[in-house]
Amino acid sequence: MRIPAAAFLAALAAAPALAADSSAVAWPEGYRTWDHVKSMVINKGHPLYDMVGGIHSIYGNPKAIKGYKEGKKFADGSVIVFDLFEAVDRDNAVSEGNRKAVIVMAKDSRKFKDTNGWGYQVIDPKTKKGTLDAKGAVDCHACHTQMKSEDYVFSAWRVE
Amino acid sequence: MRIPAAAFLAALAAAPALAADSSAVAWPEGYRTWDHVKSMVINKGHPLYDMVGGIHSIYGNPKAIKGYKEGKKFADGSVIVFDLFEAVDRDNAVSEGNRKAVIVMAKDSRKFKDTNGWGYQVIDPKTKKGTLDAKGAVDCHACHTQMKSEDYVFSAWRVE
Protein backbone atom coordinates (compact mmCIF):
# COMPACT_ATOMS: atom_id res chain seq x y z
CA MET A 1 0.00 0.00 0.00
CA ARG A 2 1.28 3.46 -0.90
CA ILE A 3 0.86 6.03 1.83
CA PRO A 4 -0.27 9.39 0.41
CA ALA A 5 2.19 12.15 1.32
CA ALA A 6 -0.61 14.15 2.94
CA ALA A 7 -1.49 11.29 5.30
CA PHE A 8 2.16 10.80 6.21
CA LEU A 9 2.56 14.48 7.02
CA ALA A 10 -0.64 14.41 9.03
CA ALA A 11 0.71 11.48 11.06
CA LEU A 12 3.94 13.36 11.72
CA ALA A 13 2.01 16.41 12.81
CA ALA A 14 -0.07 14.29 15.19
CA ALA A 15 3.01 12.93 17.01
CA PRO A 16 3.75 16.03 19.09
CA ALA A 17 0.13 16.08 20.24
CA LEU A 18 0.49 12.52 21.56
CA ALA A 19 3.77 13.46 23.24
CA ALA A 20 2.05 16.40 24.93
CA ASP A 21 -0.60 13.99 26.23
CA SER A 22 2.10 11.86 27.79
CA SER A 23 3.72 14.84 29.46
CA ALA A 24 0.38 15.48 31.15
CA VAL A 25 1.74 13.28 33.94
CA ALA A 26 3.22 15.98 36.14
CA TRP A 27 6.12 16.08 38.58
CA PRO A 28 4.73 14.41 41.74
CA GLU A 29 5.13 17.35 44.08
CA GLY A 30 5.79 16.30 47.67
CA TYR A 31 6.01 12.56 47.01
CA ARG A 32 8.74 12.12 49.66
CA THR A 33 6.06 12.66 52.29
CA TRP A 34 3.77 10.04 50.76
CA ASP A 35 3.60 6.54 52.25
CA HIS A 36 6.42 4.23 51.21
CA VAL A 37 5.13 1.04 49.61
CA LYS A 38 8.31 -1.07 49.24
CA SER A 39 11.88 -1.08 47.97
CA MET A 40 13.74 -3.43 45.62
CA VAL A 41 17.00 -3.88 43.73
CA ILE A 42 17.03 -4.76 40.01
CA ASN A 43 20.39 -6.20 38.94
CA LYS A 44 22.15 -6.87 35.64
CA GLY A 45 20.53 -9.80 33.86
CA HIS A 46 16.99 -8.78 34.88
CA PRO A 47 14.80 -8.17 31.81
CA LEU A 48 14.08 -4.62 33.02
CA TYR A 49 17.69 -3.79 33.94
CA ASP A 50 18.29 -1.47 30.98
CA MET A 51 15.14 0.46 31.74
CA VAL A 52 14.96 0.53 35.55
CA GLY A 53 18.12 -1.15 36.88
CA GLY A 54 19.32 0.02 40.31
CA ILE A 55 17.69 0.35 43.73
CA HIS A 56 14.23 1.86 43.86
CA SER A 57 11.60 2.84 46.38
CA ILE A 58 7.91 3.13 45.60
CA TYR A 59 5.60 5.78 47.07
CA GLY A 60 1.86 6.30 46.67
CA ASN A 61 -0.30 9.36 47.22
CA PRO A 62 -3.25 8.86 49.62
CA LYS A 63 -5.60 7.70 46.82
CA ALA A 64 -3.02 5.20 45.57
CA ILE A 65 -2.38 3.84 49.08
CA LYS A 66 -6.13 3.34 49.51
CA GLY A 67 -6.06 1.49 46.18
CA TYR A 68 -3.22 -0.79 47.30
CA LYS A 69 -4.96 -1.62 50.56
CA GLU A 70 -8.37 -2.21 49.00
CA GLY A 71 -7.35 -5.02 46.67
CA LYS A 72 -5.48 -2.99 44.08
CA LYS A 73 -8.31 -0.99 42.54
CA PHE A 74 -7.06 2.52 41.93
CA ALA A 75 -9.36 5.55 41.71
CA ASP A 76 -8.76 8.50 39.39
CA GLY A 77 -6.19 10.75 40.98
CA SER A 78 -4.03 7.87 42.23
CA VAL A 79 -0.33 8.54 41.66
CA ILE A 80 2.47 6.00 42.16
CA VAL A 81 6.15 7.05 42.14
CA PHE A 82 9.09 4.74 41.40
CA ASP A 83 12.11 6.63 42.75
CA LEU A 84 15.16 5.10 41.04
CA PHE A 85 18.80 5.31 42.16
CA GLU A 86 22.05 3.79 41.05
CA ALA A 87 22.73 0.70 43.17
CA VAL A 88 26.16 1.09 44.76
CA ASP A 89 27.39 -2.43 45.64
CA ARG A 90 30.35 -2.01 47.95
CA ASP A 91 31.75 -3.78 51.05
CA ASN A 92 28.92 -6.32 51.05
CA ALA A 93 26.15 -3.74 51.10
CA VAL A 94 23.97 -2.22 48.38
CA SER A 95 23.23 1.47 48.90
CA GLU A 96 21.49 4.23 47.02
CA GLY A 97 23.77 6.22 44.70
CA ASN A 98 22.73 9.08 42.45
CA ARG A 99 19.07 9.39 41.54
CA LYS A 100 18.55 8.12 37.98
CA ALA A 101 14.90 9.01 37.40
CA VAL A 102 11.56 9.64 39.03
CA ILE A 103 9.07 7.40 37.23
CA VAL A 104 5.37 8.10 37.62
CA MET A 105 2.10 6.26 36.98
CA ALA A 106 -1.02 8.40 37.27
CA LYS A 107 -4.63 7.27 36.97
CA ASP A 108 -7.05 9.36 34.93
CA SER A 109 -9.56 7.21 33.13
CA ARG A 110 -10.52 9.96 30.67
CA LYS A 111 -7.13 11.45 29.87
CA PHE A 112 -5.40 8.09 29.51
CA LYS A 113 -8.30 6.00 28.24
CA ASP A 114 -6.14 4.36 25.53
CA THR A 115 -3.93 2.82 28.23
CA ASN A 116 -6.69 1.63 30.57
CA GLY A 117 -6.65 4.86 32.55
CA TRP A 118 -2.94 4.93 33.39
CA GLY A 119 -0.53 7.64 32.25
CA TYR A 120 3.22 7.07 32.50
CA GLN A 121 6.14 9.44 32.69
CA VAL A 122 9.90 9.18 33.26
CA ILE A 123 11.11 12.42 34.82
CA ASP A 124 14.67 13.71 34.83
CA PRO A 125 15.25 14.57 38.51
CA LYS A 126 17.49 17.52 37.60
CA THR A 127 15.13 19.31 35.23
CA LYS A 128 11.88 17.83 36.63
CA LYS A 129 10.82 17.44 32.99
CA GLY A 130 9.36 14.33 31.40
CA THR A 131 11.57 12.40 28.97
CA LEU A 132 9.08 9.80 27.77
CA ASP A 133 7.41 10.16 24.37
CA ALA A 134 4.01 8.76 23.48
CA LYS A 135 5.50 5.50 22.19
CA GLY A 136 7.41 5.07 25.44
CA ALA A 137 4.24 5.40 27.46
CA VAL A 138 2.53 2.80 25.27
CA ASP A 139 5.55 0.49 25.81
CA CYS A 140 5.24 0.94 29.60
CA HIS A 141 1.61 -0.02 29.46
CA ALA A 142 2.24 -3.01 27.19
CA CYS A 143 4.42 -4.48 29.95
CA HIS A 144 2.03 -3.47 32.74
CA THR A 145 -0.80 -5.23 30.90
CA GLN A 146 0.40 -8.56 32.34
CA MET A 147 -0.87 -7.15 35.68
CA LYS A 148 -4.36 -6.41 34.30
CA SER A 149 -6.06 -8.36 37.11
CA GLU A 150 -4.36 -6.05 39.64
CA ASP A 151 -5.25 -2.82 37.86
CA TYR A 152 -1.94 -2.86 35.93
CA VAL A 153 0.23 -2.29 39.03
CA PHE A 154 3.20 -4.57 39.81
CA SER A 155 3.99 -3.49 43.36
CA ALA A 156 1.91 -4.52 46.37
CA TRP A 157 1.52 -3.09 49.85
CA ARG A 158 3.58 -5.28 52.16
CA VAL A 159 1.93 -6.78 55.21
CA GLU A 160 2.06 -4.40 58.15
CA MET B 1 41.11 -8.00 92.11
CA ARG B 2 38.62 -10.14 93.99
CA ILE B 3 35.02 -9.12 93.55
CA PRO B 4 33.11 -9.40 96.82
CA ALA B 5 30.15 -11.76 96.47
CA ALA B 6 27.79 -9.04 97.69
CA ALA B 7 28.86 -6.67 94.89
CA PHE B 8 28.50 -9.44 92.32
CA LEU B 9 24.97 -10.23 93.50
CA ALA B 10 24.11 -6.54 93.51
CA ALA B 11 25.26 -6.28 89.89
CA LEU B 12 23.11 -9.28 88.95
CA ALA B 13 20.13 -7.75 90.70
CA ALA B 14 20.63 -4.49 88.86
CA ALA B 15 20.45 -6.15 85.44
CA PRO B 16 16.66 -6.58 85.25
CA ALA B 17 16.21 -2.91 86.15
CA LEU B 18 18.40 -1.92 83.22
CA ALA B 19 16.48 -4.31 80.98
CA ALA B 20 13.23 -2.64 81.98
CA ASP B 21 14.73 0.71 81.02
CA SER B 22 15.60 -0.62 77.60
CA SER B 23 12.10 -1.95 77.00
CA ALA B 24 10.90 1.62 77.54
CA VAL B 25 11.37 2.02 73.78
CA ALA B 26 7.86 1.25 72.63
CA TRP B 27 6.39 -0.21 69.44
CA PRO B 28 6.47 2.70 66.94
CA GLU B 29 2.74 2.90 66.29
CA GLY B 30 1.93 4.10 62.77
CA TYR B 31 5.49 4.24 61.50
CA ARG B 32 4.43 3.09 58.02
CA THR B 33 2.91 6.53 57.51
CA TRP B 34 6.12 8.30 58.59
CA ASP B 35 8.48 9.69 55.97
CA HIS B 36 10.80 7.14 54.40
CA VAL B 37 14.46 8.10 54.78
CA LYS B 38 16.24 5.49 52.63
CA SER B 39 16.60 1.77 51.92
CA MET B 40 19.64 -0.52 51.77
CA VAL B 41 20.69 -4.16 51.48
CA ILE B 42 23.21 -5.70 53.90
CA ASN B 43 24.73 -8.89 52.49
CA LYS B 44 26.76 -11.79 53.86
CA GLY B 45 30.28 -10.67 54.66
CA HIS B 46 29.18 -7.29 56.02
CA PRO B 47 30.24 -6.85 59.67
CA LEU B 48 26.61 -6.25 60.66
CA TYR B 49 25.18 -9.16 58.66
CA ASP B 50 24.49 -11.39 61.65
CA MET B 51 22.67 -8.58 63.41
CA VAL B 52 20.81 -6.76 60.64
CA GLY B 53 21.43 -8.65 57.38
CA GLY B 54 18.70 -8.37 54.74
CA ILE B 55 16.91 -5.47 53.04
CA HIS B 56 15.78 -2.62 55.25
CA SER B 57 13.92 0.66 55.01
CA ILE B 58 14.31 3.50 57.46
CA TYR B 59 11.46 5.75 58.63
CA GLY B 60 11.46 8.77 60.92
CA ASN B 61 8.67 10.40 62.90
CA PRO B 62 8.19 14.16 62.24
CA LYS B 63 10.70 15.17 64.95
CA ALA B 64 13.31 12.78 63.56
CA ILE B 65 12.78 14.00 59.98
CA LYS B 66 13.29 17.57 61.20
CA GLY B 67 16.50 16.35 62.85
CA TYR B 68 17.76 14.72 59.66
CA LYS B 69 17.06 17.84 57.64
CA GLU B 70 18.57 20.24 60.15
CA GLY B 71 22.07 18.78 60.20
CA LYS B 72 21.38 15.63 62.20
CA LYS B 73 20.56 17.09 65.57
CA PHE B 74 17.67 15.13 67.04
CA ALA B 75 15.28 16.55 69.63
CA ASP B 76 13.77 14.49 72.44
CA GLY B 77 10.83 12.57 71.02
CA SER B 78 12.62 11.71 67.78
CA VAL B 79 12.02 8.09 66.76
CA ILE B 80 13.80 6.27 63.93
CA VAL B 81 12.63 2.86 62.68
CA PHE B 82 14.78 0.32 60.83
CA ASP B 83 12.27 -2.05 59.21
CA LEU B 84 14.19 -5.23 58.39
CA PHE B 85 13.20 -7.96 55.92
CA GLU B 86 14.83 -11.07 54.56
CA ALA B 87 16.50 -10.19 51.25
CA VAL B 88 15.16 -12.57 48.59
CA ASP B 89 17.75 -12.65 45.78
CA ARG B 90 16.07 -14.31 42.81
CA ASP B 91 16.07 -13.86 39.02
CA ASN B 92 18.52 -10.94 39.21
CA ALA B 93 16.42 -8.92 41.63
CA VAL B 94 16.53 -8.48 45.41
CA SER B 95 13.09 -8.20 46.99
CA GLU B 96 11.68 -7.97 50.50
CA GLY B 97 10.86 -11.35 52.05
CA ASN B 98 9.47 -11.91 55.53
CA ARG B 99 9.90 -9.15 58.10
CA LYS B 100 12.73 -10.08 60.48
CA ALA B 101 12.51 -7.28 63.02
CA VAL B 102 11.42 -3.72 63.66
CA ILE B 103 14.42 -1.97 65.20
CA VAL B 104 13.89 1.34 66.95
CA MET B 105 16.06 4.24 68.16
CA ALA B 106 14.27 6.76 70.36
CA LYS B 107 15.67 9.98 71.78
CA ASP B 108 14.98 10.85 75.40
CA SER B 109 17.90 12.62 76.99
CA ARG B 110 16.72 11.90 80.54
CA LYS B 111 15.55 8.32 80.23
CA PHE B 112 18.54 7.21 78.17
CA LYS B 113 21.18 9.52 79.57
CA ASP B 114 23.74 6.70 79.88
CA THR B 115 23.67 6.21 76.10
CA ASN B 116 23.80 9.87 75.09
CA GLY B 117 20.04 10.19 74.99
CA TRP B 118 19.30 7.29 72.65
CA GLY B 119 17.30 4.22 73.59
CA TYR B 120 17.38 1.12 71.38
CA GLN B 121 15.01 -1.77 70.92
CA VAL B 122 14.68 -4.77 68.60
CA ILE B 123 11.01 -5.67 68.30
CA ASP B 124 9.60 -9.00 67.19
CA PRO B 125 7.07 -8.00 64.52
CA LYS B 126 4.73 -10.86 65.46
CA THR B 127 4.45 -10.15 69.18
CA LYS B 128 5.36 -6.44 68.98
CA LYS B 129 7.50 -7.07 72.08
CA GLY B 130 11.10 -6.00 72.58
CA THR B 131 13.77 -8.70 72.54
CA LEU B 132 16.82 -6.60 73.43
CA ASP B 133 18.24 -6.72 76.95
CA ALA B 134 20.18 -3.89 78.60
CA LYS B 135 23.51 -5.25 77.40
CA GLY B 136 22.19 -5.39 73.84
CA ALA B 137 21.18 -1.74 73.98
CA VAL B 138 24.63 -0.81 75.27
CA ASP B 139 26.17 -2.82 72.40
CA CYS B 140 23.99 -0.93 69.89
CA HIS B 141 25.18 2.36 71.28
CA ALA B 142 28.83 1.31 71.36
CA CYS B 143 28.66 0.86 67.58
CA HIS B 144 26.62 4.05 67.03
CA THR B 145 29.24 6.00 68.98
CA GLN B 146 31.38 6.13 65.85
CA MET B 147 28.68 8.52 64.53
CA LYS B 148 28.93 10.84 67.55
CA SER B 149 29.43 13.91 65.35
CA GLU B 150 26.09 13.16 63.65
CA ASP B 151 24.15 12.62 66.88
CA TYR B 152 24.85 8.84 66.77
CA VAL B 153 22.72 8.23 63.65
CA PHE B 154 24.16 6.35 60.65
CA SER B 155 21.47 7.07 58.06
CA ALA B 156 21.11 10.40 56.29
CA TRP B 157 18.23 12.06 54.48
CA ARG B 158 18.92 11.64 50.79
CA VAL B 159 18.93 14.69 48.57
CA GLU B 160 15.44 15.50 47.32
Tab-separated table of C-alpha atoms in Angstrom:
chain	number	residue	atom	x	y	z
A	1	MET	CA	0.000	0.000	0.000
A	2	ARG	CA	1.276	3.458	-0.898
A	3	ILE	CA	0.858	6.031	1.830
A	4	PRO	CA	-0.268	9.388	0.411
A	5	ALA	CA	2.185	12.145	1.315
A	6	ALA	CA	-0.608	14.152	2.937
A	7	ALA	CA	-1.487	11.292	5.305
A	8	PHE	CA	2.162	10.799	6.208
A	9	LEU	CA	2.560	14.480	7.023
A	10	ALA	CA	-0.644	14.410	9.033
A	11	ALA	CA	0.710	11.476	11.065
A	12	LEU	CA	3.939	13.358	11.719
A	13	ALA	CA	2.007	16.410	12.814
A	14	ALA	CA	-0.068	14.286	15.194
A	15	ALA	CA	3.006	12.930	17.012
A	16	PRO	CA	3.754	16.025	19.094
A	17	ALA	CA	0.127	16.081	20.241
A	18	LEU	CA	0.487	12.525	21.565
A	19	ALA	CA	3.769	13.460	23.236
A	20	ALA	CA	2.049	16.398	24.926
A	21	ASP	CA	-0.598	13.990	26.230
A	22	SER	CA	2.103	11.864	27.791
A	23	SER	CA	3.724	14.839	29.463
A	24	ALA	CA	0.377	15.477	31.150
A	25	VAL	CA	1.739	13.278	33.941
A	26	ALA	CA	3.222	15.975	36.139
A	27	TRP	CA	6.119	16.083	38.584
A	28	PRO	CA	4.728	14.406	41.743
A	29	GLU	CA	5.131	17.347	44.079
A	30	GLY	CA	5.786	16.299	47.671
A	31	TYR	CA	6.010	12.557	47.015
A	32	ARG	CA	8.737	12.118	49.657
A	33	THR	CA	6.064	12.662	52.294
A	34	TRP	CA	3.770	10.036	50.755
A	35	ASP	CA	3.602	6.538	52.247
A	36	HIS	CA	6.423	4.233	51.207
A	37	VAL	CA	5.128	1.038	49.615
A	38	LYS	CA	8.308	-1.067	49.240
A	39	SER	CA	11.884	-1.076	47.971
A	40	MET	CA	13.742	-3.431	45.620
A	41	VAL	CA	17.001	-3.882	43.732
A	42	ILE	CA	17.026	-4.757	40.009
A	43	ASN	CA	20.391	-6.199	38.942
A	44	LYS	CA	22.153	-6.873	35.642
A	45	GLY	CA	20.527	-9.799	33.857
A	46	HIS	CA	16.992	-8.782	34.878
A	47	PRO	CA	14.803	-8.169	31.806
A	48	LEU	CA	14.075	-4.621	33.022
A	49	TYR	CA	17.689	-3.787	33.939
A	50	ASP	CA	18.293	-1.475	30.977
A	51	MET	CA	15.137	0.459	31.745
A	52	VAL	CA	14.964	0.534	35.553
A	53	GLY	CA	18.116	-1.149	36.884
A	54	GLY	CA	19.318	0.023	40.306
A	55	ILE	CA	17.693	0.346	43.727
A	56	HIS	CA	14.226	1.855	43.860
A	57	SER	CA	11.603	2.843	46.375
A	58	ILE	CA	7.907	3.131	45.598
A	59	TYR	CA	5.599	5.780	47.067
A	60	GLY	CA	1.859	6.300	46.668
A	61	ASN	CA	-0.301	9.357	47.219
A	62	PRO	CA	-3.255	8.856	49.620
A	63	LYS	CA	-5.603	7.698	46.819
A	64	ALA	CA	-3.023	5.198	45.575
A	65	ILE	CA	-2.376	3.839	49.084
A	66	LYS	CA	-6.131	3.338	49.507
A	67	GLY	CA	-6.060	1.485	46.178
A	68	TYR	CA	-3.223	-0.792	47.302
A	69	LYS	CA	-4.965	-1.618	50.558
A	70	GLU	CA	-8.372	-2.211	49.002
A	71	GLY	CA	-7.353	-5.018	46.672
A	72	LYS	CA	-5.480	-2.986	44.075
A	73	LYS	CA	-8.310	-0.992	42.542
A	74	PHE	CA	-7.059	2.521	41.927
A	75	ALA	CA	-9.359	5.547	41.710
A	76	ASP	CA	-8.756	8.497	39.385
A	77	GLY	CA	-6.189	10.750	40.979
A	78	SER	CA	-4.027	7.867	42.229
A	79	VAL	CA	-0.328	8.539	41.659
A	80	ILE	CA	2.473	6.003	42.161
A	81	VAL	CA	6.146	7.050	42.139
A	82	PHE	CA	9.092	4.744	41.400
A	83	ASP	CA	12.109	6.628	42.754
A	84	LEU	CA	15.161	5.103	41.044
A	85	PHE	CA	18.804	5.315	42.165
A	86	GLU	CA	22.048	3.793	41.051
A	87	ALA	CA	22.732	0.702	43.167
A	88	VAL	CA	26.164	1.087	44.763
A	89	ASP	CA	27.391	-2.434	45.640
A	90	ARG	CA	30.355	-2.011	47.953
A	91	ASP	CA	31.755	-3.784	51.048
A	92	ASN	CA	28.918	-6.323	51.054
A	93	ALA	CA	26.154	-3.740	51.099
A	94	VAL	CA	23.974	-2.222	48.384
A	95	SER	CA	23.229	1.467	48.899
A	96	GLU	CA	21.486	4.233	47.015
A	97	GLY	CA	23.771	6.216	44.700
A	98	ASN	CA	22.729	9.076	42.453
A	99	ARG	CA	19.065	9.391	41.540
A	100	LYS	CA	18.548	8.120	37.977
A	101	ALA	CA	14.902	9.009	37.404
A	102	VAL	CA	11.558	9.636	39.026
A	103	ILE	CA	9.068	7.404	37.228
A	104	VAL	CA	5.372	8.096	37.623
A	105	MET	CA	2.101	6.264	36.978
A	106	ALA	CA	-1.020	8.402	37.270
A	107	LYS	CA	-4.631	7.273	36.971
A	108	ASP	CA	-7.048	9.358	34.926
A	109	SER	CA	-9.563	7.214	33.133
A	110	ARG	CA	-10.523	9.955	30.673
A	111	LYS	CA	-7.126	11.448	29.865
A	112	PHE	CA	-5.400	8.088	29.512
A	113	LYS	CA	-8.299	5.997	28.239
A	114	ASP	CA	-6.143	4.359	25.532
A	115	THR	CA	-3.934	2.817	28.231
A	116	ASN	CA	-6.691	1.635	30.567
A	117	GLY	CA	-6.646	4.859	32.550
A	118	TRP	CA	-2.940	4.934	33.386
A	119	GLY	CA	-0.533	7.639	32.249
A	120	TYR	CA	3.220	7.074	32.503
A	121	GLN	CA	6.144	9.437	32.689
A	122	VAL	CA	9.903	9.182	33.260
A	123	ILE	CA	11.110	12.419	34.819
A	124	ASP	CA	14.670	13.714	34.828
A	125	PRO	CA	15.246	14.569	38.509
A	126	LYS	CA	17.487	17.515	37.599
A	127	THR	CA	15.127	19.311	35.227
A	128	LYS	CA	11.879	17.827	36.625
A	129	LYS	CA	10.819	17.440	32.990
A	130	GLY	CA	9.365	14.327	31.396
A	131	THR	CA	11.567	12.400	28.966
A	132	LEU	CA	9.075	9.803	27.769
A	133	ASP	CA	7.414	10.155	24.366
A	134	ALA	CA	4.009	8.758	23.480
A	135	LYS	CA	5.496	5.499	22.187
A	136	GLY	CA	7.405	5.067	25.437
A	137	ALA	CA	4.238	5.400	27.461
A	138	VAL	CA	2.531	2.799	25.268
A	139	ASP	CA	5.549	0.489	25.810
A	140	CYS	CA	5.241	0.940	29.596
A	141	HIS	CA	1.615	-0.018	29.463
A	142	ALA	CA	2.235	-3.008	27.190
A	143	CYS	CA	4.423	-4.483	29.950
A	144	HIS	CA	2.027	-3.470	32.744
A	145	THR	CA	-0.804	-5.229	30.905
A	146	GLN	CA	0.397	-8.556	32.337
A	147	MET	CA	-0.875	-7.154	35.679
A	148	LYS	CA	-4.362	-6.406	34.301
A	149	SER	CA	-6.059	-8.358	37.112
A	150	GLU	CA	-4.357	-6.045	39.645
A	151	ASP	CA	-5.253	-2.821	37.861
A	152	TYR	CA	-1.938	-2.855	35.934
A	153	VAL	CA	0.229	-2.287	39.025
A	154	PHE	CA	3.198	-4.572	39.808
A	155	SER	CA	3.988	-3.493	43.361
A	156	ALA	CA	1.914	-4.522	46.370
A	157	TRP	CA	1.522	-3.090	49.855
A	158	ARG	CA	3.582	-5.275	52.157
A	159	VAL	CA	1.932	-6.777	55.206
A	160	GLU	CA	2.056	-4.397	58.151
B	1	MET	CA	41.110	-8.000	92.108
B	2	ARG	CA	38.622	-10.143	93.993
B	3	ILE	CA	35.019	-9.122	93.550
B	4	PRO	CA	33.112	-9.404	96.824
B	5	ALA	CA	30.146	-11.758	96.473
B	6	ALA	CA	27.793	-9.042	97.685
B	7	ALA	CA	28.863	-6.666	94.890
B	8	PHE	CA	28.499	-9.436	92.323
B	9	LEU	CA	24.974	-10.235	93.500
B	10	ALA	CA	24.111	-6.538	93.508
B	11	ALA	CA	25.261	-6.281	89.894
B	12	LEU	CA	23.110	-9.278	88.948
B	13	ALA	CA	20.126	-7.752	90.704
B	14	ALA	CA	20.635	-4.489	88.856
B	15	ALA	CA	20.451	-6.150	85.436
B	16	PRO	CA	16.665	-6.583	85.253
B	17	ALA	CA	16.211	-2.914	86.150
B	18	LEU	CA	18.398	-1.924	83.222
B	19	ALA	CA	16.478	-4.314	80.985
B	20	ALA	CA	13.226	-2.637	81.980
B	21	ASP	CA	14.733	0.706	81.016
B	22	SER	CA	15.603	-0.615	77.604
B	23	SER	CA	12.097	-1.954	76.997
B	24	ALA	CA	10.903	1.616	77.538
B	25	VAL	CA	11.375	2.017	73.775
B	26	ALA	CA	7.860	1.246	72.627
B	27	TRP	CA	6.386	-0.210	69.441
B	28	PRO	CA	6.468	2.697	66.940
B	29	GLU	CA	2.739	2.900	66.290
B	30	GLY	CA	1.930	4.099	62.774
B	31	TYR	CA	5.494	4.242	61.500
B	32	ARG	CA	4.430	3.089	58.024
B	33	THR	CA	2.906	6.534	57.508
B	34	TRP	CA	6.116	8.295	58.586
B	35	ASP	CA	8.483	9.692	55.973
B	36	HIS	CA	10.803	7.140	54.398
B	37	VAL	CA	14.464	8.095	54.781
B	38	LYS	CA	16.244	5.487	52.631
B	39	SER	CA	16.603	1.773	51.918
B	40	MET	CA	19.641	-0.516	51.775
B	41	VAL	CA	20.688	-4.156	51.476
B	42	ILE	CA	23.211	-5.699	53.903
B	43	ASN	CA	24.730	-8.888	52.488
B	44	LYS	CA	26.757	-11.793	53.863
B	45	GLY	CA	30.282	-10.672	54.661
B	46	HIS	CA	29.177	-7.289	56.021
B	47	PRO	CA	30.243	-6.851	59.671
B	48	LEU	CA	26.610	-6.249	60.664
B	49	TYR	CA	25.176	-9.155	58.657
B	50	ASP	CA	24.493	-11.389	61.655
B	51	MET	CA	22.671	-8.580	63.414
B	52	VAL	CA	20.807	-6.758	60.638
B	53	GLY	CA	21.428	-8.650	57.385
B	54	GLY	CA	18.701	-8.371	54.735
B	55	ILE	CA	16.912	-5.468	53.035
B	56	HIS	CA	15.781	-2.618	55.255
B	57	SER	CA	13.917	0.657	55.015
B	58	ILE	CA	14.310	3.504	57.463
B	59	TYR	CA	11.464	5.752	58.628
B	60	GLY	CA	11.457	8.774	60.921
B	61	ASN	CA	8.669	10.402	62.897
B	62	PRO	CA	8.190	14.164	62.236
B	63	LYS	CA	10.703	15.168	64.950
B	64	ALA	CA	13.306	12.777	63.561
B	65	ILE	CA	12.784	14.002	59.977
B	66	LYS	CA	13.294	17.568	61.201
B	67	GLY	CA	16.495	16.349	62.854
B	68	TYR	CA	17.755	14.717	59.664
B	69	LYS	CA	17.064	17.844	57.637
B	70	GLU	CA	18.574	20.236	60.150
B	71	GLY	CA	22.067	18.779	60.200
B	72	LYS	CA	21.378	15.631	62.196
B	73	LYS	CA	20.560	17.087	65.570
B	74	PHE	CA	17.669	15.134	67.040
B	75	ALA	CA	15.284	16.550	69.634
B	76	ASP	CA	13.767	14.488	72.439
B	77	GLY	CA	10.828	12.571	71.023
B	78	SER	CA	12.620	11.706	67.781
B	79	VAL	CA	12.019	8.093	66.758
B	80	ILE	CA	13.795	6.271	63.926
B	81	VAL	CA	12.632	2.863	62.680
B	82	PHE	CA	14.781	0.325	60.832
B	83	ASP	CA	12.270	-2.047	59.208
B	84	LEU	CA	14.187	-5.227	58.393
B	85	PHE	CA	13.200	-7.956	55.924
B	86	GLU	CA	14.828	-11.070	54.558
B	87	ALA	CA	16.502	-10.193	51.246
B	88	VAL	CA	15.160	-12.571	48.590
B	89	ASP	CA	17.749	-12.652	45.779
B	90	ARG	CA	16.067	-14.307	42.806
B	91	ASP	CA	16.069	-13.855	39.021
B	92	ASN	CA	18.517	-10.939	39.206
B	93	ALA	CA	16.419	-8.917	41.628
B	94	VAL	CA	16.526	-8.476	45.405
B	95	SER	CA	13.093	-8.200	46.994
B	96	GLU	CA	11.676	-7.971	50.499
B	97	GLY	CA	10.863	-11.349	52.050
B	98	ASN	CA	9.469	-11.910	55.531
B	99	ARG	CA	9.904	-9.151	58.096
B	100	LYS	CA	12.734	-10.083	60.477
B	101	ALA	CA	12.506	-7.284	63.024
B	102	VAL	CA	11.424	-3.721	63.660
B	103	ILE	CA	14.419	-1.967	65.198
B	104	VAL	CA	13.893	1.343	66.947
B	105	MET	CA	16.058	4.239	68.159
B	106	ALA	CA	14.271	6.764	70.360
B	107	LYS	CA	15.674	9.980	71.780
B	108	ASP	CA	14.978	10.853	75.398
B	109	SER	CA	17.899	12.615	76.990
B	110	ARG	CA	16.722	11.896	80.539
B	111	LYS	CA	15.546	8.324	80.225
B	112	PHE	CA	18.539	7.213	78.166
B	113	LYS	CA	21.179	9.518	79.566
B	114	ASP	CA	23.743	6.697	79.879
B	115	THR	CA	23.671	6.214	76.100
B	116	ASN	CA	23.798	9.869	75.086
B	117	GLY	CA	20.038	10.189	74.986
B	118	TRP	CA	19.296	7.286	72.652
B	119	GLY	CA	17.297	4.221	73.594
B	120	TYR	CA	17.376	1.122	71.384
B	121	GLN	CA	15.010	-1.767	70.924
B	122	VAL	CA	14.677	-4.769	68.597
B	123	ILE	CA	11.011	-5.671	68.302
B	124	ASP	CA	9.604	-9.004	67.193
B	125	PRO	CA	7.072	-8.003	64.519
B	126	LYS	CA	4.731	-10.862	65.460
B	127	THR	CA	4.447	-10.154	69.180
B	128	LYS	CA	5.358	-6.444	68.982
B	129	LYS	CA	7.501	-7.069	72.082
B	130	GLY	CA	11.102	-5.998	72.577
B	131	THR	CA	13.768	-8.702	72.536
B	132	LEU	CA	16.818	-6.604	73.429
B	133	ASP	CA	18.243	-6.720	76.951
B	134	ALA	CA	20.178	-3.893	78.602
B	135	LYS	CA	23.509	-5.253	77.402
B	136	GLY	CA	22.189	-5.391	73.841
B	137	ALA	CA	21.181	-1.741	73.978
B	138	VAL	CA	24.634	-0.809	75.275
B	139	ASP	CA	26.173	-2.816	72.404
B	140	CYS	CA	23.993	-0.926	69.891
B	141	HIS	CA	25.177	2.356	71.279
B	142	ALA	CA	28.832	1.305	71.356
B	143	CYS	CA	28.656	0.859	67.582
B	144	HIS	CA	26.621	4.051	67.035
B	145	THR	CA	29.237	6.001	68.981
B	146	GLN	CA	31.379	6.134	65.849
B	147	MET	CA	28.677	8.520	64.527
B	148	LYS	CA	28.934	10.839	67.551
B	149	SER	CA	29.435	13.911	65.353
B	150	GLU	CA	26.086	13.161	63.652
B	151	ASP	CA	24.148	12.624	66.879
B	152	TYR	CA	24.854	8.842	66.770
B	153	VAL	CA	22.725	8.233	63.650
B	154	PHE	CA	24.157	6.345	60.651
B	155	SER	CA	21.471	7.075	58.056
B	156	ALA	CA	21.115	10.400	56.291
B	157	TRP	CA	18.225	12.062	54.477
B	158	ARG	CA	18.918	11.635	50.788
B	159	VAL	CA	18.932	14.693	48.572
B	160	GLU	CA	15.441	15.498	47.318
